């Protein structure tokens, strides 16, 4: 039997993959270091990370997805699926008879006993997640391999590349002297930002923004970086725009930021340039990162990144298979 090797170690994704034919298997090592032999596509999948769920739908699955997380946003079909959580009794998942449970490293680390119970029941539990933008395409390809949709994964990559290429063309029309300097908040409570290689800052720079916190250092090999209030205030006169992601990890509002003691000295606060963006548009490794870039572009350069521009980007991406639900998303 011919074997195609797929190796995922740490943050490095290596996909040694050709066009598989009948009788081929795939040897896959996930981010937990566990090896799997994939002899056929998985058909009964529970996703315990909302980005996995969204990408599975993008790859053309529906009935094969038998469970999702409580944190789904898109597509609308995901909201109609049975809900599961890594905080549940593992028997709830076991009784649903999945052949695959998709998780991410945080779950494997913090809920090891839960994961072990699923594996002991004979369920394949695979931990994958891209850390930064460099891992994104291999992550999509890996999902494609697991579900037998390799060609569709390539369509997704082509679609995304077309979208970001056109967004960058727009951003390149902005003179360097007019580019906005941005502080991008990850969490307000501890004043954390993002690492330069994170998806969030990829989206920001794609939209023509300049990150003012390039000296931020990663926390525990994540895309979150410690910064601190004193360092933010040391940049007070340089921050043209204060941008914060809002979601489960950062329940924030523009008013809370503006009322933070000392922030009255921040240029962006003084000039009412504080904006909030939904976490799922900038932190989840999905096609909608392109939408996040256009949304941020609208904050920074509203005369360039208009709602009509987003609809144009959607049409360009749709030519390569952008899911129908995204075609109705606002910019």
CSV table of N, CA and C in Angstrom, one decimal, residues 121-212:
chain,number,residue,atom,x,y,z
A,121,UNK,N,-12.6,5.5,23.7
A,121,UNK,CA,-13.9,5.0,23.1
A,121,UNK,C,-13.7,4.7,21.6
A,122,UNK,N,-12.5,4.8,21.1
A,122,UNK,CA,-12.2,4.5,19.7
A,122,UNK,C,-12.4,5.6,18.7
A,123,UNK,N,-12.6,6.8,19.2
A,123,UNK,CA,-12.8,8.0,18.3
A,123,UNK,C,-11.5,8.7,18.0
A,124,UNK,N,-11.3,9.0,16.7
A,124,UNK,CA,-10.1,9.8,16.3
A,124,UNK,C,-10.3,11.2,16.8
A,125,UNK,N,-9.4,11.7,17.6
A,125,UNK,CA,-9.4,13.1,18.1
A,125,UNK,C,-8.2,13.7,17.5
A,126,UNK,N,-8.4,14.7,16.6
A,126,UNK,CA,-7.2,15.3,15.9
A,126,UNK,C,-7.1,16.8,16.3
A,127,UNK,N,-6.0,17.2,16.8
A,127,UNK,CA,-5.7,18.6,17.2
A,127,UNK,C,-4.9,19.3,16.1
A,128,UNK,N,-5.6,20.3,15.5
A,128,UNK,CA,-4.9,21.2,14.5
A,128,UNK,C,-5.3,22.6,14.7
A,129,UNK,N,-4.5,23.5,14.4
A,129,UNK,CA,-4.8,24.9,14.4
A,129,UNK,C,-3.6,25.7,13.9
A,130,UNK,N,-3.7,26.6,12.9
A,130,UNK,CA,-2.6,27.4,12.5
A,130,UNK,C,-2.4,28.5,13.5
A,131,UNK,N,-1.1,28.7,13.8
A,131,UNK,CA,-0.8,29.8,14.8
A,131,UNK,C,-0.7,31.1,14.1
A,132,UNK,N,-0.2,31.2,12.9
A,132,UNK,CA,-0.1,32.5,12.2
A,132,UNK,C,-0.5,32.3,10.8
A,133,UNK,N,-0.4,33.4,10.0
A,133,UNK,CA,-0.8,33.3,8.7
A,133,UNK,C,0.0,32.4,7.8
A,134,UNK,N,1.3,32.1,8.2
A,134,UNK,CA,2.1,31.3,7.4
A,134,UNK,C,1.6,29.8,7.4
A,135,UNK,N,0.8,29.5,8.4
A,135,UNK,CA,0.3,28.1,8.5
A,135,UNK,C,-1.1,27.9,7.8
A,136,UNK,N,-1.7,29.0,7.4
A,136,UNK,CA,-3.1,29.0,7.0
A,136,UNK,C,-3.4,28.1,5.9
A,137,UNK,N,-2.6,28.1,4.8
A,137,UNK,CA,-3.0,27.3,3.6
A,137,UNK,C,-2.7,25.9,3.9
A,138,UNK,N,-1.7,25.5,4.7
A,138,UNK,CA,-1.5,24.1,5.0
A,138,UNK,C,-2.6,23.6,5.9
A,139,UNK,N,-3.1,24.4,6.8
A,139,UNK,CA,-4.2,24.0,7.6
A,139,UNK,C,-5.4,23.7,6.8
A,140,UNK,N,-5.8,24.5,5.8
A,140,UNK,CA,-6.9,24.2,4.9
A,140,UNK,C,-6.7,23.0,4.1
A,141,UNK,N,-5.4,22.8,3.7
A,141,UNK,CA,-5.1,21.5,2.9
A,141,UNK,C,-5.3,20.3,3.8
A,142,UNK,N,-4.9,20.4,5.1
A,142,UNK,CA,-5.0,19.3,6.0
A,142,UNK,C,-6.4,18.9,6.2
A,143,UNK,N,-7.3,19.9,6.4
A,143,UNK,CA,-8.7,19.6,6.6
A,143,UNK,C,-9.2,19.0,5.3
A,144,UNK,N,-8.8,19.4,4.1
A,144,UNK,CA,-9.2,18.8,2.9
A,144,UNK,C,-8.8,17.3,2.8
A,145,UNK,N,-7.6,17.0,3.3
A,145,UNK,CA,-7.2,15.6,3.3
A,145,UNK,C,-8.1,14.8,4.2
A,146,UNK,N,-8.4,15.3,5.4
A,146,UNK,CA,-9.1,14.5,6.4
A,146,UNK,C,-10.5,14.2,5.9
A,147,UNK,N,-11.1,15.0,5.1
A,147,UNK,CA,-12.5,14.8,4.6
A,147,UNK,C,-12.6,14.5,3.1
A,148,UNK,N,-11.4,14.3,2.5
A,148,UNK,CA,-11.5,13.9,1.1
A,148,UNK,C,-11.9,15.0,0.1
A,149,UNK,N,-11.5,16.2,0.5
A,149,UNK,CA,-11.9,17.4,-0.3
A,149,UNK,C,-10.6,18.2,-0.7
A,150,UNK,N,-9.6,17.5,-1.1
A,150,UNK,CA,-8.3,18.2,-1.4
A,150,UNK,C,-8.5,19.3,-2.5
A,151,UNK,N,-9.2,19.0,-3.5
A,151,UNK,CA,-9.4,20.0,-4.6
A,151,UNK,C,-10.1,21.2,-4.2
A,152,UNK,N,-11.1,21.0,-3.3
A,152,UNK,CA,-11.9,22.1,-2.8
A,152,UNK,C,-11.0,23.0,-1.9
A,153,UNK,N,-10.1,22.3,-1.2
A,153,UNK,CA,-9.2,23.1,-0.3
A,153,UNK,C,-8.3,24.0,-1.2
A,154,UNK,N,-7.9,23.5,-2.3
A,154,UNK,CA,-7.1,24.4,-3.3
A,154,UNK,C,-8.0,25.5,-3.8
A,155,UNK,N,-9.3,25.2,-4.1
A,155,UNK,CA,-10.2,26.3,-4.5
A,155,UNK,C,-10.3,27.4,-3.4
A,156,UNK,N,-10.4,27.0,-2.2
A,156,UNK,CA,-10.4,28.0,-1.1
A,156,UNK,C,-9.2,28.9,-1.1
A,157,UNK,N,-8.0,28.2,-1.2
A,157,UNK,CA,-6.8,29.0,-1.2
A,157,UNK,C,-6.7,30.0,-2.3
A,158,UNK,N,-7.1,29.5,-3.5
A,158,UNK,CA,-7.1,30.4,-4.7
A,158,UNK,C,-8.1,31.5,-4.5
A,159,UNK,N,-9.3,31.3,-3.9
A,159,UNK,CA,-10.3,32.3,-3.7
A,159,UNK,C,-9.7,33.3,-2.7
A,160,UNK,N,-9.1,32.9,-1.6
A,160,UNK,CA,-8.6,33.8,-0.7
A,160,UNK,C,-7.5,34.7,-1.2
A,161,UNK,N,-6.6,34.0,-2.0
A,161,UNK,CA,-5.5,34.7,-2.6
A,161,UNK,C,-5.9,35.8,-3.5
A,162,UNK,N,-7.0,35.5,-4.3
A,162,UNK,CA,-7.5,36.6,-5.2
A,162,UNK,C,-8.1,37.7,-4.4
A,163,UNK,N,-8.8,37.4,-3.3
A,163,UNK,CA,-9.3,38.5,-2.5
A,163,UNK,C,-8.3,39.4,-1.9
A,164,UNK,N,-7.2,38.8,-1.3
A,164,UNK,CA,-6.2,39.6,-0.6
A,164,UNK,C,-5.4,40.3,-1.6
A,165,UNK,N,-5.2,39.7,-2.8
A,165,UNK,CA,-4.4,40.5,-3.8
A,165,UNK,C,-5.1,41.8,-4.2
A,166,UNK,N,-6.4,41.7,-4.3
A,166,UNK,CA,-7.2,42.9,-4.7
A,166,UNK,C,-7.3,43.9,-3.5
A,167,UNK,N,-7.3,43.4,-2.3
A,167,UNK,CA,-7.3,44.3,-1.1
A,167,UNK,C,-6.0,45.0,-1.0
A,168,UNK,N,-4.9,44.3,-1.3
A,168,UNK,CA,-3.6,44.9,-1.3
A,168,UNK,C,-3.4,46.0,-2.4
A,169,UNK,N,-4.0,45.7,-3.5
A,169,UNK,CA,-3.9,46.7,-4.6
A,169,UNK,C,-4.5,48.0,-4.1
A,170,UNK,N,-5.7,47.9,-3.4
A,170,UNK,CA,-6.3,49.1,-2.9
A,170,UNK,C,-5.4,49.8,-1.9
A,171,UNK,N,-4.9,49.0,-1.0
A,171,UNK,CA,-4.0,49.6,0.1
A,171,UNK,C,-2.8,50.3,-0.4
A,172,UNK,N,-2.3,49.8,-1.6
A,172,UNK,CA,-1.1,50.3,-2.1
A,172,UNK,C,-1.3,51.7,-2.7
A,173,UNK,N,-2.6,52.1,-2.9
A,173,UNK,CA,-2.9,53.4,-3.4
A,173,UNK,C,-2.7,54.5,-2.3
A,174,UNK,N,-2.6,54.1,-1.1
A,174,UNK,CA,-2.5,55.0,0.0
A,174,UNK,C,-1.0,55.4,0.2
A,175,UNK,N,-0.7,56.7,0.1
A,175,UNK,CA,0.7,57.1,0.3
A,175,UNK,C,1.2,56.8,1.7
A,176,UNK,N,2.5,56.5,1.8
A,176,UNK,CA,3.1,56.2,3.1
A,176,UNK,C,2.9,57.3,4.1
A,177,UNK,N,2.9,58.5,3.6
A,177,UNK,CA,2.7,59.6,4.6
A,177,UNK,C,1.2,59.7,5.1
A,178,UNK,N,0.3,59.0,4.5
A,178,UNK,CA,-1.1,59.1,4.9
A,178,UNK,C,-1.5,57.8,5.6
A,179,UNK,N,-0.6,56.9,5.8
A,179,UNK,CA,-1.0,55.6,6.4
A,179,UNK,C,-1.2,55.8,7.9
A,180,UNK,N,-2.2,55.1,8.4
A,180,UNK,CA,-2.6,55.3,9.8
A,180,UNK,C,-1.8,54.3,10.7
A,181,UNK,N,-1.3,54.9,11.8
A,181,UNK,CA,-0.6,54.1,12.8
A,181,UNK,C,-1.6,53.6,13.8
A,182,UNK,N,-1.6,52.3,14.1
A,182,UNK,CA,-2.6,51.6,14.8
A,182,UNK,C,-2.1,50.8,16.0
A,183,UNK,N,-2.8,50.9,17.1
A,183,UNK,CA,-2.6,50.0,18.2
A,183,UNK,C,-3.7,49.0,18.2
A,184,UNK,N,-3.4,47.7,18.1
A,184,UNK,CA,-4.5,46.7,18.0
A,184,UNK,C,-4.6,45.9,19.3
A,185,UNK,N,-5.6,46.1,20.0
A,185,UNK,CA,-5.8,45.5,21.3
A,185,UNK,C,-6.3,44.1,21.2
A,186,UNK,N,-5.7,43.1,21.9
A,186,UNK,CA,-6.2,41.8,22.0
A,186,UNK,C,-7.1,41.6,23.2
A,187,UNK,N,-6.6,42.0,24.4
A,187,UNK,CA,-7.3,42.0,25.6
A,187,UNK,C,-7.1,43.3,26.4
A,188,UNK,N,-8.2,43.8,26.9
A,188,UNK,CA,-8.1,45.1,27.6
A,188,UNK,C,-7.6,45.0,29.0
A,189,UNK,N,-8.0,43.9,29.6
A,189,UNK,CA,-7.8,43.8,31.1
A,189,UNK,C,-6.3,43.8,31.4
A,190,UNK,N,-5.5,43.1,30.6
A,190,UNK,CA,-4.0,43.1,30.8
A,190,UNK,C,-3.3,43.8,29.7
A,191,UNK,N,-4.0,44.6,28.9
A,191,UNK,CA,-3.4,45.4,27.8
A,191,UNK,C,-2.5,44.6,27.0
A,192,UNK,N,-3.0,43.6,26.4
A,192,UNK,CA,-2.2,42.7,25.5
A,192,UNK,C,-2.6,43.1,24.0
A,193,UNK,N,-1.6,42.8,23.2
A,193,UNK,CA,-1.7,43.1,21.7
A,193,UNK,C,-1.4,41.8,21.0
A,194,UNK,N,-1.0,41.8,19.7
A,194,UNK,CA,-0.8,40.7,18.9
A,194,UNK,C,0.7,40.6,18.5
A,195,UNK,N,1.2,39.4,18.2
A,195,UNK,CA,2.5,39.3,17.6
A,195,UNK,C,2.5,39.7,16.2
A,196,UNK,N,3.7,40.2,15.7
A,196,UNK,CA,3.8,40.6,14.3
A,196,UNK,C,3.4,39.6,13.3
A,197,UNK,N,3.5,38.3,13.6
A,197,UNK,CA,3.2,37.2,12.7
A,197,UNK,C,1.7,36.7,12.8
A,198,UNK,N,1.0,37.3,13.7
A,198,UNK,CA,-0.4,36.9,13.9
A,198,UNK,C,-1.3,37.2,12.7
A,199,UNK,N,-2.5,36.5,12.7
A,199,UNK,CA,-3.5,36.7,11.7
A,199,UNK,C,-4.0,38.1,11.8
A,200,UNK,N,-4.2,38.6,13.0
A,200,UNK,CA,-4.8,39.9,13.3
A,200,UNK,C,-4.0,41.0,12.6
A,201,UNK,N,-2.6,40.9,12.8
A,201,UNK,CA,-1.8,41.9,12.2
A,201,UNK,C,-1.6,41.7,10.7
A,202,UNK,N,-1.7,40.5,10.3
A,202,UNK,CA,-1.7,40.3,8.8
A,202,UNK,C,-2.9,41.0,8.2
A,203,UNK,N,-4.1,40.9,8.9
A,203,UNK,CA,-5.3,41.6,8.4
A,203,UNK,C,-5.1,43.1,8.4
A,204,UNK,N,-4.6,43.6,9.5
A,204,UNK,CA,-4.3,45.0,9.7
A,204,UNK,C,-3.4,45.6,8.6
A,205,UNK,N,-2.3,44.9,8.4
A,205,UNK,CA,-1.4,45.4,7.4
A,205,UNK,C,-1.9,45.3,6.0
A,206,UNK,N,-2.7,44.2,5.7
A,206,UNK,CA,-3.3,44.1,4.4
A,206,UNK,C,-4.2,45.3,4.1
A,207,UNK,N,-4.8,45.8,5.1
A,207,UNK,CA,-5.7,47.0,5.0
A,207,UNK,C,-5.0,48.3,4.9
A,208,UNK,N,-3.7,48.3,5.0
A,208,UNK,CA,-2.9,49.5,4.9
A,208,UNK,C,-2.6,50.2,6.2
A,209,UNK,N,-2.8,49.5,7.4
A,209,UNK,CA,-2.5,50.0,8.7
A,209,UNK,C,-1.0,49.7,9.0
A,210,UNK,N,-0.5,50.6,9.9
A,210,UNK,CA,0.9,50.4,10.4
A,210,UNK,C,0.8,50.0,11.9
A,211,UNK,N,1.3,48.9,12.3
A,211,UNK,CA,1.3,48.4,13.6
A,211,UNK,C,2.3,49.2,14.5
A,212,UNK,N,1.9,49.8,15.6
A,212,UNK,CA,2.8,50.6,16.4
A,212,UNK,C,3.5,49.8,17.5
